Coordinates of C-alpha atoms in Angstrom, one line a residue:
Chain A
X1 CA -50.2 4.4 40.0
X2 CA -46.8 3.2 38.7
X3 CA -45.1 4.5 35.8
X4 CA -44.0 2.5 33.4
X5 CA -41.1 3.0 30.5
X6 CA -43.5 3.9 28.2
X7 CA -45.3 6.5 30.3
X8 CA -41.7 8.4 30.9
X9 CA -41.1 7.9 26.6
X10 CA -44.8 9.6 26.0
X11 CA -43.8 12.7 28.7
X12 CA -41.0 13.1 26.5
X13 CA -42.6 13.3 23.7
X14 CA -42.0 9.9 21.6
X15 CA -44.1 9.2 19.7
X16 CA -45.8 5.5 20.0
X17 CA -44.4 4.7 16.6
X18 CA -41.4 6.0 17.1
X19 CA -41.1 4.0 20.0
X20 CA -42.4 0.7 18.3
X21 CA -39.1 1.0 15.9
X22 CA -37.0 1.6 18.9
X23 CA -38.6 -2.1 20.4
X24 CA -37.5 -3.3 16.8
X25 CA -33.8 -2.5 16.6
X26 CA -33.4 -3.2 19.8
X27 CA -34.4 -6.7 19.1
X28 CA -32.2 -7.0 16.2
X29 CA -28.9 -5.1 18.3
X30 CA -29.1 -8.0 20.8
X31 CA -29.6 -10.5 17.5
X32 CA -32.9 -11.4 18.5
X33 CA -35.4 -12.4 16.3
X34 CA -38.2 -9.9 15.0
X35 CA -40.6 -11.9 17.2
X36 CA -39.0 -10.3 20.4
X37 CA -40.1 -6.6 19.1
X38 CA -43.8 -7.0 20.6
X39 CA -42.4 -8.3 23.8
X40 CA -39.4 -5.8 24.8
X41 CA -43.2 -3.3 23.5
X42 CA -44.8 -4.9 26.2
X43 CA -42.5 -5.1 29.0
X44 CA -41.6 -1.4 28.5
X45 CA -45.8 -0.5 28.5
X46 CA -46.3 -2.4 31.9
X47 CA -43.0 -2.8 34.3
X48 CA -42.4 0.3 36.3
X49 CA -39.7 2.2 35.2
X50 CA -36.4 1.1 37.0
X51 CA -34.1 3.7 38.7
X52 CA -30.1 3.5 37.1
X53 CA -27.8 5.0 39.7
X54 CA -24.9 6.3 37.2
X55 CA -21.9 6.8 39.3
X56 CA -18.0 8.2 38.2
X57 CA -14.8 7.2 39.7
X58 CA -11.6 7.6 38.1
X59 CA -12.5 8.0 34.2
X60 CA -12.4 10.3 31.3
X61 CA -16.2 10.5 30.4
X62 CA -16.2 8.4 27.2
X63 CA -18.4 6.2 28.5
X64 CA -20.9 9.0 29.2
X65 CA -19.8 10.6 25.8
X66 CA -20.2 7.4 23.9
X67 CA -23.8 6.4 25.3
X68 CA -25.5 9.6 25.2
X69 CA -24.4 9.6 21.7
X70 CA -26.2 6.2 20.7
X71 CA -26.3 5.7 17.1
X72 CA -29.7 5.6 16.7
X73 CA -31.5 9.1 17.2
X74 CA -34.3 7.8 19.1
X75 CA -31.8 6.1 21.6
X76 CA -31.0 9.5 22.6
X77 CA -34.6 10.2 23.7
X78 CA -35.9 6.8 24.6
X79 CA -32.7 5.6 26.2
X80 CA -32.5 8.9 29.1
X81 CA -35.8 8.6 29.8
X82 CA -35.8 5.2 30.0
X83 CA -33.2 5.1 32.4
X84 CA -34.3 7.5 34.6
X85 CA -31.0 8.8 35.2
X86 CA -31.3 10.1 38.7
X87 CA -27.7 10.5 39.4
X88 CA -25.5 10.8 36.8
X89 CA -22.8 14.2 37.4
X90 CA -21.9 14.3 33.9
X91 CA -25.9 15.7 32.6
X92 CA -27.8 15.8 36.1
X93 CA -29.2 18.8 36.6
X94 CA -28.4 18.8 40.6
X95 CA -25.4 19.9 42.0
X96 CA -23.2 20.0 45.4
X97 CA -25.7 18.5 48.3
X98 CA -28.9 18.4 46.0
X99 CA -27.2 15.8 44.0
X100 CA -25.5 13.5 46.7
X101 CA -29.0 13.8 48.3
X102 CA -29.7 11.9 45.5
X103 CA -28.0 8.9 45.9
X104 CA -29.2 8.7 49.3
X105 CA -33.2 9.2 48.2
X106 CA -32.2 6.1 45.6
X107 CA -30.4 3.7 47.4
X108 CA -33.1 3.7 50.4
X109 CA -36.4 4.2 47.9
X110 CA -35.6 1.5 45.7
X111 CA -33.6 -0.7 48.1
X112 CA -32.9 -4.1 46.1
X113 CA -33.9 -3.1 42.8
X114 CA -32.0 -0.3 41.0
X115 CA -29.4 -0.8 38.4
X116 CA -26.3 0.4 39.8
X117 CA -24.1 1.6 36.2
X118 CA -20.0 2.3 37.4
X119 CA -17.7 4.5 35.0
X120 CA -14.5 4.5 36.7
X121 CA -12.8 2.8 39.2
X122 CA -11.6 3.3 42.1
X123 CA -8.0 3.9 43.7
X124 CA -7.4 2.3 47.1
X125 CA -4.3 4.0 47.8
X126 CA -4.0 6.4 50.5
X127 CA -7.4 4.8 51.7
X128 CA -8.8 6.2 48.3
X129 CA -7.7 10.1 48.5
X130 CA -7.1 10.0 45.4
X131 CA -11.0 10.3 44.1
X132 CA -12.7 12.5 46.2
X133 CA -16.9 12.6 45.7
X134 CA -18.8 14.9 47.7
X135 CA -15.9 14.8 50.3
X136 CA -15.9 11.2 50.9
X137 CA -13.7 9.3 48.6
X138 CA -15.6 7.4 45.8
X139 CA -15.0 3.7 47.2
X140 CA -17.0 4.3 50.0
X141 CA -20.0 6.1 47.7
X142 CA -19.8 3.0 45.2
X143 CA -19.8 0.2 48.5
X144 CA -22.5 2.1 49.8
X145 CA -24.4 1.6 46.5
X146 CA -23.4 -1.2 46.2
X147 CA -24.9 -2.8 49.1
X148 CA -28.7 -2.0 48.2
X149 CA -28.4 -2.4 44.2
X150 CA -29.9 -4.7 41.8
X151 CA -26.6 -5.5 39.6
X152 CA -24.0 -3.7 38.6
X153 CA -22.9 -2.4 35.3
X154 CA -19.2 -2.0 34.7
X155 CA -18.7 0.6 32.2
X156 CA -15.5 0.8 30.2
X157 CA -12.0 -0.7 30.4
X158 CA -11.9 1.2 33.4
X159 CA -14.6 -0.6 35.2
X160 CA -14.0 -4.1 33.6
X161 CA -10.0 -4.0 34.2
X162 CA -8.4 -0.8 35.5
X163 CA -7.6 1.2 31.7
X164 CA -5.0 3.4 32.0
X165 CA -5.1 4.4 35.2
X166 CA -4.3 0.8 36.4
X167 CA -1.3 0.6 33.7
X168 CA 2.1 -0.1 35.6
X169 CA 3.2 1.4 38.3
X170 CA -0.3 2.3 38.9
X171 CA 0.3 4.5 42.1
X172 CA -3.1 4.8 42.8
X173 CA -3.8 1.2 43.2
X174 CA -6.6 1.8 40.8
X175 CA -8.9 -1.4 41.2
X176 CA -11.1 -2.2 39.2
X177 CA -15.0 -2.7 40.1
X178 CA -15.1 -6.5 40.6
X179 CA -11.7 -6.4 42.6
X180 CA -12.6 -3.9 45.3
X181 CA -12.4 -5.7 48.6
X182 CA -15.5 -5.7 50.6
X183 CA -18.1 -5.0 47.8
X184 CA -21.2 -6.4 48.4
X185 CA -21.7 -9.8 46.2
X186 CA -23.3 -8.4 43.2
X187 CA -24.2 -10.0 39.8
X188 CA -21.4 -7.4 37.4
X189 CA -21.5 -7.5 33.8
X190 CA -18.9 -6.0 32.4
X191 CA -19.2 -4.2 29.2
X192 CA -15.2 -3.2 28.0
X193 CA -14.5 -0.9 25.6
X194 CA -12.8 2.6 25.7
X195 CA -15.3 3.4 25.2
X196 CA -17.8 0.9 24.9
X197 CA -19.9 1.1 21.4
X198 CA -23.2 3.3 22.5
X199 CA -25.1 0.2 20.8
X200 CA -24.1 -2.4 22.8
X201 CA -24.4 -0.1 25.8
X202 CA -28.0 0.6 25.2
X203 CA -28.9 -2.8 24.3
X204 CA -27.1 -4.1 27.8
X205 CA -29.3 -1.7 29.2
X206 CA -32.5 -2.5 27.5
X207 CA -32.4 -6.1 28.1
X208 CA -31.8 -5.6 31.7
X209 CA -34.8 -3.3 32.2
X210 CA -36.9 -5.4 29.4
X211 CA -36.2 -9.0 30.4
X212 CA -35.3 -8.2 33.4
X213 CA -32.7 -10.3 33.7
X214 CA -28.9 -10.7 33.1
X215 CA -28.0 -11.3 29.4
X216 CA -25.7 -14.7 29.0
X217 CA -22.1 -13.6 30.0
X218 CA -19.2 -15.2 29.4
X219 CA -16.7 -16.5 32.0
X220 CA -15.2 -13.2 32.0
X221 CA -18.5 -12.0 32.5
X222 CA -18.8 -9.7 29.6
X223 CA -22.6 -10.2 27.6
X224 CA -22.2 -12.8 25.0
X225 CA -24.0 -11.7 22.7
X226 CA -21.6 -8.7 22.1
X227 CA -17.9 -10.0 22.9
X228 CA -18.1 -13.5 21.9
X229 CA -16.3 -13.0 18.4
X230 CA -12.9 -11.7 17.7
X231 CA -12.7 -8.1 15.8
X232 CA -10.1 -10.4 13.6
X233 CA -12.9 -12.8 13.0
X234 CA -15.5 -10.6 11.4
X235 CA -12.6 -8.1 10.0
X236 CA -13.6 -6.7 6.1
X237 CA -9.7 -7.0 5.9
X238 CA -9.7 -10.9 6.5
X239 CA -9.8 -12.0 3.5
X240 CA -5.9 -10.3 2.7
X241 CA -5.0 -11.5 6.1
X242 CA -5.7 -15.3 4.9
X243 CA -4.3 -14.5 1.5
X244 CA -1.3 -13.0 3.2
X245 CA -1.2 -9.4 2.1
X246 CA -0.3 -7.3 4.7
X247 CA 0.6 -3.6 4.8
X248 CA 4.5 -3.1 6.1
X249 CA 4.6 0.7 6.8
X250 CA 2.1 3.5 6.5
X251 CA 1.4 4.6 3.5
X252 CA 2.7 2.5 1.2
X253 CA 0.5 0.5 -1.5
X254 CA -0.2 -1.8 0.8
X255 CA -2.0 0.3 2.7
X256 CA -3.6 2.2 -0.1
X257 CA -4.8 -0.8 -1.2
X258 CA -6.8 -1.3 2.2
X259 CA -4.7 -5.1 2.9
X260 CA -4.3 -6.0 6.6
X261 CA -2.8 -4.5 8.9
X262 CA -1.7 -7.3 11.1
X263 CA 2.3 -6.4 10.8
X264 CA 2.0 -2.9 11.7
X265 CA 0.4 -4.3 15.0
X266 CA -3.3 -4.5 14.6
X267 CA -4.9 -6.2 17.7
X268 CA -7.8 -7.2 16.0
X269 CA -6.9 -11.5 16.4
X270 CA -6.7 -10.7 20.1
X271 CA -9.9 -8.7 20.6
X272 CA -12.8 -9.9 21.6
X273 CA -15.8 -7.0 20.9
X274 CA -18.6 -5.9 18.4
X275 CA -16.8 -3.4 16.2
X276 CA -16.2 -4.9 12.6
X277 CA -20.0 -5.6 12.5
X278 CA -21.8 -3.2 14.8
X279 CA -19.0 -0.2 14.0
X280 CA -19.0 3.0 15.3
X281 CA -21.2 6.2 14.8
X282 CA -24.0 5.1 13.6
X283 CA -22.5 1.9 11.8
X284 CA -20.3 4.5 9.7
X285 CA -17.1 2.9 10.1
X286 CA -14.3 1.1 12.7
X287 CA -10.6 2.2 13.5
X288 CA -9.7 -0.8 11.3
X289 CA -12.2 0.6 8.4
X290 CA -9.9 4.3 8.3
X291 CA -7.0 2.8 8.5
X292 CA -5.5 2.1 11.8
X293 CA -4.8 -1.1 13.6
X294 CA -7.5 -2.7 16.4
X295 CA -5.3 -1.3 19.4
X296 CA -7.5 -3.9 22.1
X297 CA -9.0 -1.6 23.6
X298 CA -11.7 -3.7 25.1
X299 CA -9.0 -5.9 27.2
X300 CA -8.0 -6.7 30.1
X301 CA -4.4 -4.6 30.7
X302 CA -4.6 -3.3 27.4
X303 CA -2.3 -0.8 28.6
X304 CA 0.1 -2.8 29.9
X305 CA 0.7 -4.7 26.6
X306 CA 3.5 -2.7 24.5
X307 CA 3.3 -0.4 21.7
X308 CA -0.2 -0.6 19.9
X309 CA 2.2 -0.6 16.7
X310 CA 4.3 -4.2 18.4
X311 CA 3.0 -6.9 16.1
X312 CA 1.3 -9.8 18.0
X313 CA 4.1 -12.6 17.8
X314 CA 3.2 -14.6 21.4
X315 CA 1.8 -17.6 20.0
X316 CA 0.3 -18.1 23.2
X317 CA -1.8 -14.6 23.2
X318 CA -2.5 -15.2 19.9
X319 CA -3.2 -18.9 19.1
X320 CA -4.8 -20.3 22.4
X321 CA -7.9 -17.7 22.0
X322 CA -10.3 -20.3 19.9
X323 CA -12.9 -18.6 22.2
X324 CA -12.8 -15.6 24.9
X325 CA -13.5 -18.8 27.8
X326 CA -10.4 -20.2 28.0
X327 CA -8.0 -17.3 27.6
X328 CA -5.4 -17.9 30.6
X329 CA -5.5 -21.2 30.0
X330 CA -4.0 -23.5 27.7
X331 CA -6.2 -24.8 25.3
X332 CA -5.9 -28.6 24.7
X333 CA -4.4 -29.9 21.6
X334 CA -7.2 -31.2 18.9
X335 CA -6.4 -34.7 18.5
X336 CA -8.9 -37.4 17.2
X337 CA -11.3 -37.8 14.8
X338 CA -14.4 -37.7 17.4
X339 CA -12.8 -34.3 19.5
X340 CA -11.6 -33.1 15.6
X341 CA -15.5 -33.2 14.6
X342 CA -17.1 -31.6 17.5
X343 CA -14.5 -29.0 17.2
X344 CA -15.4 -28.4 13.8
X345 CA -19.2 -28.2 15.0
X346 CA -18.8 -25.6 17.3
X347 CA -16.7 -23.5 15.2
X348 CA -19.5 -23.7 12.8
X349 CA -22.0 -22.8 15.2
X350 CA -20.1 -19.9 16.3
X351 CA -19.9 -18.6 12.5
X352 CA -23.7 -18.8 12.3
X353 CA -25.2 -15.4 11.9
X354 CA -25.7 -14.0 15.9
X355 CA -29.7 -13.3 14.8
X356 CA -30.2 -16.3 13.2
X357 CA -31.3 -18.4 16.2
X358 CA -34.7 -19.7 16.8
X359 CA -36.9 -18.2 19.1
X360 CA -37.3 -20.3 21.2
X361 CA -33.1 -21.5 22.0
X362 CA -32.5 -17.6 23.0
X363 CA -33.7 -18.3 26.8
Chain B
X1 CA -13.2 -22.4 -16.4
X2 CA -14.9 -19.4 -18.2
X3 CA -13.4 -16.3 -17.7
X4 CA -15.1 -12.9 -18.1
X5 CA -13.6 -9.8 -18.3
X6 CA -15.6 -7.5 -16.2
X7 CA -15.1 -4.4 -17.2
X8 CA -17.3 -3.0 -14.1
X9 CA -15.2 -4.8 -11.6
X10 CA -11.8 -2.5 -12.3
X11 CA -9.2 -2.9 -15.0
X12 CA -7.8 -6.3 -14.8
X13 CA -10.6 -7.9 -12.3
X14 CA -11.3 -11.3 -13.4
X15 CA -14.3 -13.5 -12.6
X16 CA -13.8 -17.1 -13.0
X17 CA -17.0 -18.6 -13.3
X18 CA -15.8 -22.6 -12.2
X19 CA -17.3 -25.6 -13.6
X20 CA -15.3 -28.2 -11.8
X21 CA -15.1 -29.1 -7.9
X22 CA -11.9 -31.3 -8.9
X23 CA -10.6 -28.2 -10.9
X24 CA -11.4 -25.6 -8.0
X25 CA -9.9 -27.7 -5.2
X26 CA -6.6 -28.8 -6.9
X27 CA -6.2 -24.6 -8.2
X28 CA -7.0 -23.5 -4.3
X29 CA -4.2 -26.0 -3.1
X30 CA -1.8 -24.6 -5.6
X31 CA -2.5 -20.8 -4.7
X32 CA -2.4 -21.4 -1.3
X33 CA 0.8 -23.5 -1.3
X34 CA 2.5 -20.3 -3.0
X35 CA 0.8 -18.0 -1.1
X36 CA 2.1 -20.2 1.8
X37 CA 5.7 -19.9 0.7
X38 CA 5.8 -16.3 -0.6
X39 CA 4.1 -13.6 1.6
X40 CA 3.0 -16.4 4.5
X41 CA 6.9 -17.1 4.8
X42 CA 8.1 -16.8 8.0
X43 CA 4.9 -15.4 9.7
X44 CA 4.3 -16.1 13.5
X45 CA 1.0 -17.6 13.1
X46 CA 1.7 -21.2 11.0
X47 CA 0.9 -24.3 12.5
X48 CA 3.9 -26.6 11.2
X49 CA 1.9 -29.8 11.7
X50 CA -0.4 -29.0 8.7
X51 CA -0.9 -28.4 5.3
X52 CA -2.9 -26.5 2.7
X53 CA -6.1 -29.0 1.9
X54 CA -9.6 -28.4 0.4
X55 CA -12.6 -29.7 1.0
X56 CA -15.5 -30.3 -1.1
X57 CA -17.0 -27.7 -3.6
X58 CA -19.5 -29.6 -5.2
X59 CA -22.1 -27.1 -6.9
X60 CA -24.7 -26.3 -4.1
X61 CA -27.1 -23.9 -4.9
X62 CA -25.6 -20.8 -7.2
X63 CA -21.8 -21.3 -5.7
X64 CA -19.3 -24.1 -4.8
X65 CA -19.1 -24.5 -0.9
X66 CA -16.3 -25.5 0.7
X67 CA -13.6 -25.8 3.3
X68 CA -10.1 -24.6 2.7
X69 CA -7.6 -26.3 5.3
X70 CA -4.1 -23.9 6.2
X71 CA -1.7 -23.7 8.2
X72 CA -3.0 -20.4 9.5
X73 CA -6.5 -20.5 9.1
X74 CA -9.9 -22.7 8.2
X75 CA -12.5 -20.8 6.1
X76 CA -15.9 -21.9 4.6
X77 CA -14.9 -20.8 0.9
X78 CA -18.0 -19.9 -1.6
X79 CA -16.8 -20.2 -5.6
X80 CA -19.4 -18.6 -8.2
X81 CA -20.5 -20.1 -10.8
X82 CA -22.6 -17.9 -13.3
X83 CA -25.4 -17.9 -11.3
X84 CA -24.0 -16.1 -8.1
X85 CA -25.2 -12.9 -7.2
X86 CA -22.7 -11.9 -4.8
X87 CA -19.5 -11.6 -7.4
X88 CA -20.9 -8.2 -8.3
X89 CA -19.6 -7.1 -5.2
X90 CA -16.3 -5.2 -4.1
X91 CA -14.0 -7.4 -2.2
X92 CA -14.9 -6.4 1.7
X93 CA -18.1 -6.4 1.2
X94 CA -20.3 -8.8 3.4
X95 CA -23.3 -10.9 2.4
X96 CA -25.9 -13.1 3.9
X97 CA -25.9 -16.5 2.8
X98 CA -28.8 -19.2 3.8
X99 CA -27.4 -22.8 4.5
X100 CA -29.5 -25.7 6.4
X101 CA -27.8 -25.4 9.0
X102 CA -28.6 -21.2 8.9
X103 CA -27.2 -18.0 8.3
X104 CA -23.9 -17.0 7.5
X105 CA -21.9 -13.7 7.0
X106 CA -19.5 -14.3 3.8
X107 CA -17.0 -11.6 3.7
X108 CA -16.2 -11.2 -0.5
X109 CA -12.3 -11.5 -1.5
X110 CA -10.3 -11.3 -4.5
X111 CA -6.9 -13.0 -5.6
X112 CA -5.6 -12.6 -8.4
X113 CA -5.1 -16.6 -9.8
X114 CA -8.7 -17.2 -8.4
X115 CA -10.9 -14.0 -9.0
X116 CA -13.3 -13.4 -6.8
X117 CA -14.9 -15.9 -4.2
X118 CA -16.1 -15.0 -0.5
X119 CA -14.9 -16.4 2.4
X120 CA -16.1 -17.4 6.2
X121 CA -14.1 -17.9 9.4
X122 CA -13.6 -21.2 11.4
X123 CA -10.6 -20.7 12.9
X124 CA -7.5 -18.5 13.0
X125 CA -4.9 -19.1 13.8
X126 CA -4.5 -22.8 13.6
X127 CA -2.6 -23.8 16.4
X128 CA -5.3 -25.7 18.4
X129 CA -5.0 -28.9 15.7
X130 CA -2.4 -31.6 16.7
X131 CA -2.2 -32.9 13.2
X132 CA -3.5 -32.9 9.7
X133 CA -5.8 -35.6 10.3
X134 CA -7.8 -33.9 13.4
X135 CA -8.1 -30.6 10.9
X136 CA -9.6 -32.2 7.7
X137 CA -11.6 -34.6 10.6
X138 CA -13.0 -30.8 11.8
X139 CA -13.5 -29.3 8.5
X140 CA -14.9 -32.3 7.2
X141 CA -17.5 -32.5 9.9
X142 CA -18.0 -28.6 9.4
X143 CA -19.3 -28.8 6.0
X144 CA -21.6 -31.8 6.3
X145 CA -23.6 -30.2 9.0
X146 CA -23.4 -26.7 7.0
X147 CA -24.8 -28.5 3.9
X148 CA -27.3 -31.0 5.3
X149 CA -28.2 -30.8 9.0
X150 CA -30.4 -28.3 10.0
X151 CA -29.4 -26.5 13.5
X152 CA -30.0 -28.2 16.8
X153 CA -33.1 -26.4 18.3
X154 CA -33.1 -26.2 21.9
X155 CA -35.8 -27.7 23.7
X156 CA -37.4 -25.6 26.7
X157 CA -38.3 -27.3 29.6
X158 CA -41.5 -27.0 29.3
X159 CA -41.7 -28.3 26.4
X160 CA -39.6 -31.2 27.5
X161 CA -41.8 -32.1 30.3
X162 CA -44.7 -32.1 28.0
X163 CA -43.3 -34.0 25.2
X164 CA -43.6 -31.9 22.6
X165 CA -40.3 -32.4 21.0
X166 CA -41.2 -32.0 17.5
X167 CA -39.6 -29.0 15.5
X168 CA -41.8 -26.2 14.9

């Protein structure tokens, strides 16, 4: 008999209508419509629960940290034993050969069709001496993985780009997951952040297992349905930003007043992520929201980019981004009435609320 | 122009209930246009090639939609009128607002010449717009499909292949 999602939620004691609200807000976390509830409902109660191999490289656990602390209660419960965590060092209960044994029993039981979930990255120096798992280094664990996996999750900055330990000089040569020479060809979504928001995490997750499927990515390959808006775009501040009040050094009244922090080098009109609307612990509040300026952490070569506290003057990092597809490239000049409108159209269309799609247009 | 002294809004708030679309447009223009040369002075992030124009507000419902053109930014711009339930709320709060063309996320502000009004993003910065002509050409396109046409549904294969193109 197989087991399903739900069968693993009941052993653990969820109830059924605790698990029906779970359905529910996951549907409206990936701005679905309610309709989609009964159906995540159903494919939970009927697939066979799919293994996620949860591998480390070089990283600080924030990931981990942030996902296991999933704003929702429930996700707590519903998300680990969703998962089926097998192998994951930071709350497996295995250790030292019981636990690499593990990886093994995965990748050759479930050959094609596990989720293979990277937190790290690894360094290729020194033929990757640097990150040393169960005595082999870690590039070799995650190519053998690799190989035999369903897709691959990027975790983190440090997945998606390198993070910190890819900033200049980088004497690791720490690579990040869709860079490593000779890894199998995988579908990756990457899902920056540092650490990504525990919502977006767990609804990455659920739709994979649910739809089973890869969410729409963009040509960076992150899931739309989360990075496709600046943090400047959805900002509470915004409105001072466009009326031209900005704070000009901590504290003053400025700042007391809550105005924008744009001069004291917010990166919130570069950033492309989910936390002015889905925030952070439990939609309490954003760095923006306490304070602080967006520091970017979500991308690529963050790091590398100056002070957090350097205002954004490139007019090129900061006026060419229209959308997150055609960063790196220069976006044409709007000229014309005909190209004017359709411009127009879209911009519109990407205002629209992110839930507030048909049905039917979502696949 | 009524003004109301709202006590509950915090010394000094004042809510301008607007009676006018010709009124609210030419008193945007001539905030912005200070605003423009005053704390906007010098900032990175103007486009040179335009200038500050609005667009529409003509009642619709409770408010006064409309598009206010910068040289740093395009919003979709809600005025109140007497009837709007949203000025009640502090500036940074957000708000749902049903359009034909669907949902949007209005983010409530508050200057001081215009009282309160709420506000939804097009585009910042403005750089991508040649000229003023391709900006009002966007924002005017921008509000007539906000205001009348409902959104494009997308239509499955299936149902393409069985002709059933009608919306739901």
């Amino acid at each position: 008999m197989i087991e399903t999602f739900y069968d693993v939620m009941r052993r653990q004691g969820i109830t059924r209508r605790s698990f029906l609200k779970f359905c529910s807000l996951t549907a409206a976390s990936l701005g679905l419509s309610p309709a989609f509830a009964p159906k995540i409902a159903h494919a939970m109660e009927t697939k066979p629960r799919i293994p996620v191999l949860w591998l480390h490289g070089l990283e600080c656990t924030c990931c981990s940290e942030s996902f296991i602390r999933s704003g929702h209660p429930l996700a707590k419960d519903v998300i680990l034993s969703m998962l089926s965590l097998d192998y994951d060092d930071t709350i497996m209960a295995a250790a030292g050969h019981n636990a690499e044994a593990i990886v093994t029993e995965i990748v050759e039981k479930y050959k094609g069709n596990y989720i293979l979930a990277v937190e790290g990255n690894p360094p290729l120096a020194e033929d990757g001496m640097y990150c040393i798992i169960g005595g082999k280094p870690f590039v070799e664990q995650l190519k053998y993985a690799a190989e035999s996996c369903k897709a691959i999750i990027s975790w983190g900055s440090c997945a998606s780009w390198g993070c910190v330990q890819a900033a200049k000089p980088n004497p690791t040569r720490a690579t990040p997951v869709h860079k490593v020479p000779g890894l199998a060809d995988k579908p990756i979504i990457k899902v920056p952040g540092c650490p990504p928001i525990a919502e977006v995490m767990t609804a990455v997750v659920a739709y994979l297992l649910t739809f089973d499927k890869l969410p729409t990515l963009d040509k960076q390959g992150r899931p739309q349905m989360f990075y496709s808006q600046r943090i400047h775009d959805k900002c509470y501040r915004r409105p001072h930003f466009d009326a031209g009040q900005f704070v000009e050094q901590w504290d003053d009244e400025a700042a007391r007043q809550g105005h924008c922090l744009y001069k004291m080098g917010c990166k919130g009109p570069t950033t492309y992520n989910a936390c002015s609307t889905v925030k952070w612990n439990e939609g309490t509040s954003f760095p923006i929201q306490s304070g602080h300026g967006c520091i970017g952490c979500s991308e690529d070569g963050f790091w590398d980019k100056g002070s957090f506290y350097d205002r954004l003057t490139g007019i090129n990092q900061f006026g060419i981004e229209a959308n997150a597809d055609v960063v790196g490239g220069t976006a044409a000049a709007i000229v014309g009435a005909g190209v004017a409108a359709h411009a127009g159209l879209t911009a519109l269309s990407r205002a629209k609320q992110a839930g507030d799609k048909q049905p039917g247009a979502q696949q | 122009m009524r003004r109301a002294e709202a006590g509950l809004f915090g010394a000094g708030r004042v809510i301008m209930y607007w009676q006018d679309g010709e009124q609210i447009r030419r008193t945007l223009e001539v905030v912005f246009n200070d605003i423009l040369t005053t704390r906007m002075h010098d900032m990175p992030v103007l486009n040179p090639a335009l200038a500050v124009r609005a667009l529409g507000f003509e009642p619709y419902d409770a408010d006064w939609p409309g598009v206010l053109i910068t040289p740093w930014f395009m919003n979709v711009l809600l005025l109140p009128s007497a009837e709007s339930r949203w000025v009640t709320q502090a500036p940074g709060s957000k708000f749902e607002q049903a359009f034909p063309y669907g949902s949007f996320e209005f983010t409530v502000a508050d200057e001081a010449q215009l009282g309160r009004y709420a506000q939804c993003s097009l585009f910042s910065p403005m750089f991508e717009f040649a000229d003023q002509a391709a900006a009002e050409a966007a924002a005017d396109s921008a509000l007539q499909a906000l205001l009348t046409s409902p959104a494009p549904r997308a239509i499955s294969r299936r149902d393409l292949l069985r002709g059933n193109l009608a919306r739901p």
